[in-house]
Short mmCIF file of C-alpha atoms in Angstrom, two decimals:
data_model
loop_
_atom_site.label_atom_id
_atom_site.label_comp_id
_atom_site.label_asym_id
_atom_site.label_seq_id
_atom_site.Cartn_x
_atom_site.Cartn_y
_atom_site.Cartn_z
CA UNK A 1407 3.41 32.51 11.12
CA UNK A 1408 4.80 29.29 12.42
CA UNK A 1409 3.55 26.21 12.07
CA UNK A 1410 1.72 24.95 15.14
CA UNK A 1411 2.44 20.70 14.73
CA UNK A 1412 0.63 19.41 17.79
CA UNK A 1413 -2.69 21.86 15.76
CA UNK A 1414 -2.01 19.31 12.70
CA UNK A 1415 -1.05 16.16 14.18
CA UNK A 1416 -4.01 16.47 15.82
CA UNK A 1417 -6.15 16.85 13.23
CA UNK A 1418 -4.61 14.15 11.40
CA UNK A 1419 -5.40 11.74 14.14
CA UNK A 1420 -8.78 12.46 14.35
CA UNK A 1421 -11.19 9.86 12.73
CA UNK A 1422 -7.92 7.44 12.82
CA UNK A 1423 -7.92 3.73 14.58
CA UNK A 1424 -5.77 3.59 17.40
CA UNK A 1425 -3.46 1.66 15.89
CA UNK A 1426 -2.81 4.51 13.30
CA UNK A 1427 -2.55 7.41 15.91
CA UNK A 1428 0.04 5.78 17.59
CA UNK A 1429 1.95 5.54 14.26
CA UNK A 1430 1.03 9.18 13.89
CA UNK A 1431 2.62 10.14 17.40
CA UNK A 1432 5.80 7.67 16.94
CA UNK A 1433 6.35 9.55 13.54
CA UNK A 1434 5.99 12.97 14.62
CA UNK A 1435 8.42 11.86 18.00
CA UNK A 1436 11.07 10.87 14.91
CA UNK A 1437 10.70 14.06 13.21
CA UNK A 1438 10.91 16.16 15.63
CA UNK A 1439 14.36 14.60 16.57
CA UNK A 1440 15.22 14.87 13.34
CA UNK A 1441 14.24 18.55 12.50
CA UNK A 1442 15.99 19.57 15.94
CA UNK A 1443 19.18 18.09 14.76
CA UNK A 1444 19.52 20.23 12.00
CA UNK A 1445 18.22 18.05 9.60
CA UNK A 1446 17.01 19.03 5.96
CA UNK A 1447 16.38 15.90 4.03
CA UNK A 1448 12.98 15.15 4.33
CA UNK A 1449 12.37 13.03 1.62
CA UNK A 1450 9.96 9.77 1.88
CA UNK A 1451 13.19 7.98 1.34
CA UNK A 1452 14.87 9.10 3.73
CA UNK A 1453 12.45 9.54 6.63
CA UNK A 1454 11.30 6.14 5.45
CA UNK A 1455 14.80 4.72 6.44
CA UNK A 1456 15.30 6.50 9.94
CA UNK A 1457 11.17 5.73 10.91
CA UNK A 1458 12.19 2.05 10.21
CA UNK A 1459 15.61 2.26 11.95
CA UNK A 1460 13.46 3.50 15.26
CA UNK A 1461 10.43 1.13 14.92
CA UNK A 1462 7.72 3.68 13.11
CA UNK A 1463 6.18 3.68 9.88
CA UNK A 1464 8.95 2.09 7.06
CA UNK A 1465 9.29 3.50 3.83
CA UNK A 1466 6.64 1.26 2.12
CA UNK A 1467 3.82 2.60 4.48
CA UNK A 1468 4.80 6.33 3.97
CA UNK A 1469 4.21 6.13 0.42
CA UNK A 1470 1.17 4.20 0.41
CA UNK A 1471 -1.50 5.83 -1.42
CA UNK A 1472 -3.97 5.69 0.97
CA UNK A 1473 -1.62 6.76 4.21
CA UNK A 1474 -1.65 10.30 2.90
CA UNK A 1475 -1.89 11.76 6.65
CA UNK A 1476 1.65 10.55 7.13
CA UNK A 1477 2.97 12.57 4.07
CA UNK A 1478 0.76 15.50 5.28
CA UNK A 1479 2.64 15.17 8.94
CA UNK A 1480 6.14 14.91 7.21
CA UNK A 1481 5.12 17.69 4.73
CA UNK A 1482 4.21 19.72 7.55
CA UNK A 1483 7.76 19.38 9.45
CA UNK A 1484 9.78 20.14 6.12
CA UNK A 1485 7.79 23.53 5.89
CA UNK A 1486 8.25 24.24 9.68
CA UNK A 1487 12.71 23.44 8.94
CA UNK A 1488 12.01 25.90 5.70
CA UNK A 1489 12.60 23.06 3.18
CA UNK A 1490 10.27 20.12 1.19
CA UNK A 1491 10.02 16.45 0.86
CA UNK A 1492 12.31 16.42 -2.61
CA UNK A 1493 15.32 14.95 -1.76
CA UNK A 1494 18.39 17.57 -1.69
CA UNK A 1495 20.66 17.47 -4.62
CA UNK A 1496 24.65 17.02 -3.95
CA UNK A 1497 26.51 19.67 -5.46
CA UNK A 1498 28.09 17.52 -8.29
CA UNK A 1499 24.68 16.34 -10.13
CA UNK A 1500 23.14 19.86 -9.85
CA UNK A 1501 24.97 20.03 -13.53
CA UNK A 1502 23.47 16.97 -14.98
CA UNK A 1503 19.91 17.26 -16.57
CA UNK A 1504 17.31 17.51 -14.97
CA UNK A 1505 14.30 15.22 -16.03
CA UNK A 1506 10.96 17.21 -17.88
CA UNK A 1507 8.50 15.70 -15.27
CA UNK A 1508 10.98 17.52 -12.24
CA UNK A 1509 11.41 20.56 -13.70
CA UNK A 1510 7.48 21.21 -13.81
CA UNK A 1511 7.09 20.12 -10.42
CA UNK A 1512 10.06 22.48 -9.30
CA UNK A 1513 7.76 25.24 -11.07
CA UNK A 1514 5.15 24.57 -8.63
CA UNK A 1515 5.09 26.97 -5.36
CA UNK A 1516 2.76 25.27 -3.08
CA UNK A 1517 4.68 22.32 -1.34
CA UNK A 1518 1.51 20.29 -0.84
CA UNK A 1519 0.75 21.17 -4.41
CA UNK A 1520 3.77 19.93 -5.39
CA UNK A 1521 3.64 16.76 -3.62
CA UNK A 1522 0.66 15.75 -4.74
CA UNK A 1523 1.86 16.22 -8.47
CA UNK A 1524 4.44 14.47 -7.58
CA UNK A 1525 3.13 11.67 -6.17
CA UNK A 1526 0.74 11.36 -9.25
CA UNK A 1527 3.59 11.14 -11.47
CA UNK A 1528 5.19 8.62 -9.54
CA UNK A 1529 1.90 6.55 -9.99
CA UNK A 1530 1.96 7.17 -13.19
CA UNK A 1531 5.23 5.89 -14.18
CA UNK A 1532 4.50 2.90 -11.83
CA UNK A 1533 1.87 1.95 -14.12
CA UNK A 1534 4.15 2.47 -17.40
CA UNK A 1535 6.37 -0.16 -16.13
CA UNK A 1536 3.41 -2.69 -15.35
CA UNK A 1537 1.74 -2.04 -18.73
CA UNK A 1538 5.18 -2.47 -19.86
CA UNK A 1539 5.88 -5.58 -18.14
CA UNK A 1540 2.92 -6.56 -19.52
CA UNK A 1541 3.45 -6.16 -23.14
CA UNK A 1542 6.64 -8.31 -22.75
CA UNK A 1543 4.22 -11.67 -21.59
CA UNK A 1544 1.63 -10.40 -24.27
CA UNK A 1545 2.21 -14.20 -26.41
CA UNK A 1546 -0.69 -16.44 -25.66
CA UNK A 1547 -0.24 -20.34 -26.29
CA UNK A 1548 -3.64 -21.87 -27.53
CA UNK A 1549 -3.72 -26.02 -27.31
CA UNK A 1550 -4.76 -27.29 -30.53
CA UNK A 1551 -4.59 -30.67 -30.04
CA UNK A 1552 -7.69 -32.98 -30.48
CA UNK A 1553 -9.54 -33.62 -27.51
CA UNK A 1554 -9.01 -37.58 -26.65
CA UNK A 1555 -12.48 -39.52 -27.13
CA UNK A 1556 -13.37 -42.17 -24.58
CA UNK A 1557 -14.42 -45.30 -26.17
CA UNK A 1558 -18.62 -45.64 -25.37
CA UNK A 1559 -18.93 -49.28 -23.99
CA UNK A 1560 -16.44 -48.19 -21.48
CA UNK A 1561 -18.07 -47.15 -18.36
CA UNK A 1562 -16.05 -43.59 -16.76
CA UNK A 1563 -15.42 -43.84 -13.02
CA UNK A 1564 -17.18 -40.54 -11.11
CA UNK A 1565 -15.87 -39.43 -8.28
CA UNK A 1566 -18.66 -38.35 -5.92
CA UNK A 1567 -17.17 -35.61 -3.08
CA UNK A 1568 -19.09 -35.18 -0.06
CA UNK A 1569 -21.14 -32.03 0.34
CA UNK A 1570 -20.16 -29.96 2.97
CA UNK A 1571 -23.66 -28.65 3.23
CA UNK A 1572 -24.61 -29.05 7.43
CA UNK A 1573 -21.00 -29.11 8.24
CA UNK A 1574 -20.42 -25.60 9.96
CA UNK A 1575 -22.78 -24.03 11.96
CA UNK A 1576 -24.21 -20.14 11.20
CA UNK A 1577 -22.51 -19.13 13.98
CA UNK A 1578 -19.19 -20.38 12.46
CA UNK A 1579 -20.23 -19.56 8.62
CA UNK A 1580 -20.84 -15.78 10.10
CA UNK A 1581 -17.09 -15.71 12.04
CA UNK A 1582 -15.60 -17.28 8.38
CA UNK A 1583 -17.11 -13.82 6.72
CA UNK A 1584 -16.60 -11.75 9.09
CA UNK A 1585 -12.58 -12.83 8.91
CA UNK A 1586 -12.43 -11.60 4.94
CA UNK A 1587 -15.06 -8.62 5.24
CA UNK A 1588 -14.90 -4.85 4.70
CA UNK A 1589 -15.27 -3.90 8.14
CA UNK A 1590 -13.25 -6.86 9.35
CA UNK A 1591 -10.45 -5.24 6.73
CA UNK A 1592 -10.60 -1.19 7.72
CA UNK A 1593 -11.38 -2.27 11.52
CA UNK A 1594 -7.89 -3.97 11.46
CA UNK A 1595 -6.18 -1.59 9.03
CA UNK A 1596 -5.83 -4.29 6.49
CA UNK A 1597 -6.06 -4.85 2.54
CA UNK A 1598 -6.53 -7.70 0.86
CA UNK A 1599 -4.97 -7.92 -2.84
CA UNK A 1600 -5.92 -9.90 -5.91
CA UNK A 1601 -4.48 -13.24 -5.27
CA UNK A 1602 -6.44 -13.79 -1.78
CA UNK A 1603 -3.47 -12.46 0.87
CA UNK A 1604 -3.97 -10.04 3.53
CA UNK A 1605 -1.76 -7.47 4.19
CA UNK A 1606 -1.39 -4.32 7.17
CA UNK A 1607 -1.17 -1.34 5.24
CA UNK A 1608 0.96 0.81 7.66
CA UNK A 1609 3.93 -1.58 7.44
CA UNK A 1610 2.92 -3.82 3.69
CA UNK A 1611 3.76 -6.92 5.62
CA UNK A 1612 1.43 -9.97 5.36
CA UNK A 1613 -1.10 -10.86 8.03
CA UNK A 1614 -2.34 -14.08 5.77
CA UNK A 1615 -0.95 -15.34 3.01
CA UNK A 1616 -1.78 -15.57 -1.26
CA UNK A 1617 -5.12 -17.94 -1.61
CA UNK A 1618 -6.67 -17.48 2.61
CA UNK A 1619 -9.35 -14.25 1.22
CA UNK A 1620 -10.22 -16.83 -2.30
CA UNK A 1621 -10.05 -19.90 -0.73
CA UNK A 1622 -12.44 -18.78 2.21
CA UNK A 1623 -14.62 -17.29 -0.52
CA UNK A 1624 -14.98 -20.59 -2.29
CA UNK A 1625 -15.37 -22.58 0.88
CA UNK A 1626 -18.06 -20.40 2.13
CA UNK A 1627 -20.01 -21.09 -1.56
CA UNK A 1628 -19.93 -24.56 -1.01
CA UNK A 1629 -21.09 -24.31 2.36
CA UNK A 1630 -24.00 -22.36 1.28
CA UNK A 1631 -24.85 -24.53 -1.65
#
């Protein structure tokens, strides 16, 4: 039976923001181009590369973890060409070895299977290079040096900062954390990441930079002090 993509697409946008079905519809437009010129490369790479060239979803959004319903639309079109999302092997490095983790996968019969082993192998080795990267910066520098004593009869300036306490209204303390909530993030299709910046998920590019989602946090403490 042959795959029916408008059935899946459509199911794929369902639930979605608007900002996401319209990626959805620009991707499948691309593929469909694609798949009707002949076309059998359907790898995240490469579909990655030609959705950029023509203004859709870039490589970095297709792989995403959470942006799964892309993969599932590109998945889809590979099946409907009679093919998968591995990228195609060139006739000379068909004789080279093959690596353990790829020859289980190629074991695998269901394509979505497949992917999905796939991708959790690529997370996995992802993480082996972090933990990795890790081990190299392991050596921790502790300062030994005695801590300098002030001499008693002389009196230490103290800086006194102003509170901020009065300064913003609730109306303006509520549009503050609002700007750095959960709903503020998933209405907006945005993520924020451990050093404070906010980035779009479809296209990993940054909406605020490192220190706005911390710094707000802080500011907002001190208001409400």
């Amino acid at each position: 039976m042959d795959l029916d993509i408008d059935v899946i697409l459509e199911d794929l946008k369902d639930g979605k923001v608007p900002r996401t079905k319209q990626n959805l519809d620009t991707l499948n437009t691309i593929l469909k181009e694609y798949a009707e010129s002949g076309q059998k490369d359907f790898s995240i790479t490469q579909i990655g590369r030609i959705s950029a060239a023509e203004s859709g979803p870039g490589y970095e959004a297709l792989r995403a973890t959470r942006n799964t319903h892309y993969r599932a639309l590109i998945e889809a079109w590979a099946q409907k060409c009679k093919t998968n999302t591995k990228k195609p092997l060139v006739a000379h490095a068909r004789s080279k070895s093959v690596p353990v983790d790829n020859k289980l996968l190629e074991r695998i019969p269901d394509p979505a299977v497949r992917a999905l082993f796939g991708q959790i192998i690529a997370e996995r080795n992802r993480y082996r290079k972090e933990v990795n990267l890790l081990k190299q910066h392991a050596n921790i520098t502790i300062d030994k040096r005695p801590v300098r004593q002030f001499d008693a009869s002389t009196e230490p300036s103290i800086e006194v900062l102003p509170s901020l306490s009065g300064v913003f209204t609730e109306s303006e303390k509520k549009a503050l954390a609002y700007a750095i909530s959960d709903e503020c993030m998933d209405k907006n299709d945005w993520q924020t990441t451990q050093a404070g910046q906010v980035k779009d998920m479809d296209y990993n590019t940054e909406i605020f930079p490192r220190g706005f989602v911390t710094g707000l946090r802080k500011l907002l403490g001190e208001v409400d002090d």
